[in-house]
Amino acid sequence: MFLKNLFKRTAEKIELHDIQAIILRERPLPYHGVNVFLEIQDGPSGKVFLKELLPYITSAQNWWDSDDAWLSVAFTYEGLKKLELPAATLQSFPDAFKEGMAARGQKLMDINENAPEKWEAAFKDSGNHIAVSIVAKSKAELDAKKQVALRILSNHAGIKLRIQADFDTPIEGNFNHFGFRDGISNPEIEGSGAERLNKKERPIKAGEFILGYANETGNKYPMPQPLVLAKNGTFVIFRKYHSHVAVFNKYLRDQAKTKDEQEMIAAKMVGRWRSGAPLNMCPFKDNPALGADTAKNNDFDFASDQNGKIVPYSSHMRRMNPRDTKMAVMSDVNLHRIIRKGVGYGVPLAEGSTKDDGVERGLYFIAFSAKAMETLEFLQKEWVNNGNFVSLKNERDPMIGLNEGKGTFTMPSDPLPKRFIGMPTFNTLKGGMYLFMPGINALKWMCGVSPSAIMPTRPNY
Ligand code: HEM
């Protein structure tokens, strides 16, 4: 029902049957899932494992109205090396992908408390080779698919399970741990077979997200070689954030006299009320019905709020997608879009609590782009941890900026802007990696199956 409200069917143009489901499908609500990271200890075993997993990998065919469980698979550069891809192929990947996210820490502003040296041990080394992700609408469906993957894994002594991270919708209704509805805004992709019902943003060329298609400039982004490997693939950003919900609640409480004031500051920091209702469509009071209405809650631009008086330039949502904002440092917004498919982990903190209960909770931030490494470096340096592009000097994103107790947040208001100071980092980085998610034909090529071979698909078992 949710999916059918969000999309209108259009002619199919891109090769959906060859693209992995996770890139285009919406998560079911509620969702249940697992992210698994594997180490390939011997290459030939890796190829056989992949070949056995292939029939269970789900494509994006009919993504707008499919809600059966899906399984996807992606590889780090170290993983591709372990799979013994040809040297010329390995060589053809972008440098940032080859180096990996941890090695690019300085370029990503992943420093101080977000520095790779502070990450969880399992993300610090180069032992994560294959990522398998399963998402399902019920625990039973998840368990069934998980059993299949674990059974295949158990046949291969040369593949080691390193991380098995289960996740669920943190708070019923697709709310994240801070209590905000999440996963609302994603770009519409031209030719992807369905049109979003949000009319204010034009569709983005498929080549921005999927390799082998024209991008916004009319060209194709550089692709790993050969074409059979690259076509219909994409790059993945994976970042594990630990959310400091009690710290956020306390910060709000310390800045405001009333609950309404707290809610207003929180909404200004995100750009939406907790319900998901966009601030510029209801500037003074939350409108939960609008927040829940998938046909309306992303149907806006900033034309009537060019000075950022309603939706602060510094809010997370406006920084991450300035839409039609006239920026001090010019940039084509549509060259920096990503498809977001993040999922929450951990049990929620008691609502409104300002006392940390010591439980780990947060977000596995997962995003896709044909030039994911370049885009993340741009976002982190220019739009998350800098304010120059909107004349806010060194002010940083209030939700994901590295604020470390020194952060400021400017909230335009009459007669003078309010400036909040001493902001902590509300989300710290605990690990991350870049992955390559090949198309389904490419997976066949990687494990030595002829691309023309028809693999039986087994969505139900
Ligand atoms: C724990 C970390 C994060 C939290 C709690 C968070 C929270 C949110 C929320 C509540 C929204 C508004 C709802 C929506 O449109 O889906 C949003 C939007 C968005 N976020 Fe995040 N986010 C996090 C990390 C990130 C990161 C790391 C990036 C990119 C580097 C990012 C990029 C975006 C984008 C592109 C949007 C959509 C903006 C739009 O199109 O209007 N977020 N986020």
PDB file of C-alpha atoms in Angstrom, residues 225-344:
ATOM      1  CA  GLN A 225      36.502  -2.662 -16.830  1.00  0.00           C
ATOM      2  CA  PRO A 226      35.245  -4.736 -18.586  1.00  0.00           C
ATOM      3  CA  LEU A 227      31.778  -3.379 -19.322  1.00  0.00           C
ATOM      4  CA  VAL A 228      30.121  -6.657 -18.308  1.00  0.00           C
ATOM      5  CA  LEU A 229      31.380  -6.062 -14.763  1.00  0.00           C
ATOM      6  CA  ALA A 230      30.379  -2.410 -14.541  1.00  0.00           C
ATOM      7  CA  LYS A 231      27.023  -2.276 -16.340  1.00  0.00           C
ATOM      8  CA  ASN A 232      24.090  -1.938 -13.936  1.00  0.00           C
ATOM      9  CA  GLY A 233      26.419  -1.836 -10.947  1.00  0.00           C
ATOM     10  CA  THR A 234      27.003   0.975  -8.483  1.00  0.00           C
ATOM     11  CA  PHE A 235      29.178   2.017  -5.556  1.00  0.00           C
ATOM     12  CA  VAL A 236      27.953   1.799  -1.974  1.00  0.00           C
ATOM     13  CA  ILE A 237      28.692   4.000   1.027  1.00  0.00           C
ATOM     14  CA  PHE A 238      28.382   2.112   4.306  1.00  0.00           C
ATOM     15  CA  ARG A 239      28.805   4.062   7.558  1.00  0.00           C
ATOM     16  CA  LYS A 240      27.915   2.914  11.038  1.00  0.00           C
ATOM     17  CA  TYR A 241      26.797   5.827  13.232  1.00  0.00           C
ATOM     18  CA  HIS A 242      26.292   5.686  16.974  1.00  0.00           C
ATOM     19  CA  SER A 243      23.422   8.067  17.853  1.00  0.00           C
ATOM     20  CA  HIS A 244      23.696   9.957  21.151  1.00  0.00           C
ATOM     21  CA  VAL A 245      19.991  10.392  21.720  1.00  0.00           C
ATOM     22  CA  ALA A 246      20.169  11.352  25.414  1.00  0.00           C
ATOM     23  CA  VAL A 247      22.764  14.021  24.572  1.00  0.00           C
ATOM     24  CA  PHE A 248      20.466  15.395  21.855  1.00  0.00           C
ATOM     25  CA  ASN A 249      17.471  15.445  24.228  1.00  0.00           C
ATOM     26  CA  LYS A 250      19.525  17.184  26.913  1.00  0.00           C
ATOM     27  CA  TYR A 251      20.901  19.753  24.501  1.00  0.00           C
ATOM     28  CA  LEU A 252      17.361  20.660  23.408  1.00  0.00           C
ATOM     29  CA  ARG A 253      16.140  20.828  26.986  1.00  0.00           C
ATOM     30  CA  ASP A 254      19.010  23.124  27.972  1.00  0.00           C
ATOM     31  CA  GLN A 255      18.252  25.544  25.124  1.00  0.00           C
ATOM     32  CA  ALA A 256      14.511  25.884  25.568  1.00  0.00           C
ATOM     33  CA  LYS A 257      12.046  26.789  28.279  1.00  0.00           C
ATOM     34  CA  THR A 258       9.071  24.857  26.940  1.00  0.00           C
ATOM     35  CA  LYS A 259       8.483  21.554  25.165  1.00  0.00           C
ATOM     36  CA  ASP A 260       7.105  23.468  22.150  1.00  0.00           C
ATOM     37  CA  GLU A 261      10.312  25.492  21.950  1.00  0.00           C
ATOM     38  CA  GLN A 262      12.392  22.307  22.115  1.00  0.00           C
ATOM     39  CA  GLU A 263      10.378  20.810  19.290  1.00  0.00           C
ATOM     40  CA  MET A 264      10.837  23.947  17.199  1.00  0.00           C
ATOM     41  CA  ILE A 265      14.641  23.883  17.634  1.00  0.00           C
ATOM     42  CA  ALA A 266      14.733  20.159  16.807  1.00  0.00           C
ATOM     43  CA  ALA A 267      12.657  20.743  13.659  1.00  0.00           C
ATOM     44  CA  LYS A 268      14.906  23.644  12.611  1.00  0.00           C
ATOM     45  CA  MET A 269      17.988  21.430  12.995  1.00  0.00           C
ATOM     46  CA  VAL A 270      16.539  18.741  10.740  1.00  0.00           C
ATOM     47  CA  GLY A 271      14.336  20.826   8.405  1.00  0.00           C
ATOM     48  CA  ARG A 272      11.301  18.685   9.161  1.00  0.00           C
ATOM     49  CA  TRP A 273       9.141  18.130  12.222  1.00  0.00           C
ATOM     50  CA  ARG A 274       9.492  14.758  13.881  1.00  0.00           C
ATOM     51  CA  SER A 275       6.419  13.535  12.000  1.00  0.00           C
ATOM     52  CA  GLY A 276       8.288  14.162   8.715  1.00  0.00           C
ATOM     53  CA  ALA A 277       6.194  17.230   7.858  1.00  0.00           C
ATOM     54  CA  PRO A 278       8.462  19.710   5.994  1.00  0.00           C
ATOM     55  CA  LEU A 279       8.958  22.929   7.981  1.00  0.00           C
ATOM     56  CA  ASN A 280       8.256  25.169   5.016  1.00  0.00           C
ATOM     57  CA  MET A 281       4.826  23.594   4.525  1.00  0.00           C
ATOM     58  CA  CYS A 282       3.881  24.096   8.192  1.00  0.00           C
ATOM     59  CA  PRO A 283       6.332  26.582   9.727  1.00  0.00           C
ATOM     60  CA  PHE A 284       4.787  26.997  13.185  1.00  0.00           C
ATOM     61  CA  LYS A 285       3.335  23.678  14.219  1.00  0.00           C
ATOM     62  CA  ASP A 286       3.827  20.024  13.334  1.00  0.00           C
ATOM     63  CA  ASN A 287       1.256  18.474  11.019  1.00  0.00           C
ATOM     64  CA  PRO A 288       1.445  14.696  11.593  1.00  0.00           C
ATOM     65  CA  ALA A 289      -1.059  13.932   8.822  1.00  0.00           C
ATOM     66  CA  LEU A 290       1.176  15.743   6.312  1.00  0.00           C
ATOM     67  CA  GLY A 291       4.270  14.037   7.743  1.00  0.00           C
ATOM     68  CA  ALA A 292       2.742  10.623   7.086  1.00  0.00           C
ATOM     69  CA  ASP A 293       1.414  11.495   3.620  1.00  0.00           C
ATOM     70  CA  THR A 294       3.955  10.059   1.185  1.00  0.00           C
ATOM     71  CA  ALA A 295       2.326  11.828  -1.757  1.00  0.00           C
ATOM     72  CA  LYS A 296       2.814  15.253  -0.142  1.00  0.00           C
ATOM     73  CA  ASN A 297       5.611  15.177   2.437  1.00  0.00           C
ATOM     74  CA  ASN A 298       8.401  15.726  -0.086  1.00  0.00           C
ATOM     75  CA  ASP A 299       6.562  17.881  -2.571  1.00  0.00           C
ATOM     76  CA  PHE A 300       8.299  21.208  -1.978  1.00  0.00           C
ATOM     77  CA  ASP A 301      11.180  23.474  -2.908  1.00  0.00           C
ATOM     78  CA  PHE A 302      12.668  26.525  -1.193  1.00  0.00           C
ATOM     79  CA  ALA A 303      11.378  29.142  -3.668  1.00  0.00           C
ATOM     80  CA  SER A 304       9.358  30.944  -1.007  1.00  0.00           C
ATOM     81  CA  ASP A 305      12.123  30.662   1.619  1.00  0.00           C
ATOM     82  CA  GLN A 306      15.238  31.792  -0.237  1.00  0.00           C
ATOM     83  CA  ASN A 307      16.629  33.575   2.858  1.00  0.00           C
ATOM     84  CA  GLY A 308      16.316  30.432   5.005  1.00  0.00           C
ATOM     85  CA  LYS A 309      14.057  32.087   7.574  1.00  0.00           C
ATOM     86  CA  ILE A 310      11.777  29.080   7.766  1.00  0.00           C
ATOM     87  CA  VAL A 311      14.118  26.208   6.929  1.00  0.00           C
ATOM     88  CA  PRO A 312      17.580  27.256   8.145  1.00  0.00           C
ATOM     89  CA  TYR A 313      20.372  26.924   5.585  1.00  0.00           C
ATOM     90  CA  SER A 314      22.171  24.966   8.267  1.00  0.00           C
ATOM     91  CA  SER A 315      19.466  22.348   8.802  1.00  0.00           C
ATOM     92  CA  HIS A 316      20.497  18.794   7.924  1.00  0.00           C
ATOM     93  CA  MET A 317      17.901  18.363   5.198  1.00  0.00           C
ATOM     94  CA  ARG A 318      18.665  21.663   3.443  1.00  0.00           C
ATOM     95  CA  ARG A 319      22.417  21.074   3.568  1.00  0.00           C
ATOM     96  CA  MET A 320      22.094  17.566   2.164  1.00  0.00           C
ATOM     97  CA  ASN A 321      19.756  18.631  -0.627  1.00  0.00           C
ATOM     98  CA  PRO A 322      19.647  22.427  -1.038  1.00  0.00           C
ATOM     99  CA  ARG A 323      17.102  21.956  -3.868  1.00  0.00           C
ATOM    100  CA  ASP A 324      16.643  25.433  -5.401  1.00  0.00           C
ATOM    101  CA  THR A 325      18.538  27.373  -2.666  1.00  0.00           C
ATOM    102  CA  LYS A 326      20.716  30.162  -4.123  1.00  0.00           C
ATOM    103  CA  MET A 327      24.065  29.291  -2.613  1.00  0.00           C
ATOM    104  CA  ALA A 328      27.092  31.526  -1.946  1.00  0.00           C
ATOM    105  CA  VAL A 329      29.383  28.859  -3.410  1.00  0.00           C
ATOM    106  CA  MET A 330      27.793  27.668  -6.609  1.00  0.00           C
ATOM    107  CA  SER A 331      27.328  23.991  -7.167  1.00  0.00           C
ATOM    108  CA  ASP A 332      24.963  21.904  -9.256  1.00  0.00           C
ATOM    109  CA  VAL A 333      22.864  20.261  -6.571  1.00  0.00           C
ATOM    110  CA  ASN A 334      21.855  17.356  -8.777  1.00  0.00           C
ATOM    111  CA  LEU A 335      25.472  16.227  -9.187  1.00  0.00           C
ATOM    112  CA  HIS A 336      25.622  15.438  -5.476  1.00  0.00           C
ATOM    113  CA  ARG A 337      22.511  13.344  -4.984  1.00  0.00           C
ATOM    114  CA  ILE A 338      22.571   9.901  -3.426  1.00  0.00           C
ATOM    115  CA  ILE A 339      20.027   7.125  -3.008  1.00  0.00           C
ATOM    116  CA  ARG A 340      19.670   6.496   0.741  1.00  0.00           C
ATOM    117  CA  LYS A 341      18.720   3.116   2.140  1.00  0.00           C
ATOM    118  CA  GLY A 342      19.965   3.454   5.721  1.00  0.00           C
ATOM    119  CA  VAL A 343      18.524   1.345   8.517  1.00  0.00           C
ATOM    120  CA  GLY A 344      18.436   1.807  12.271  1.00  0.00           C
TER     121      GLY A 344
END
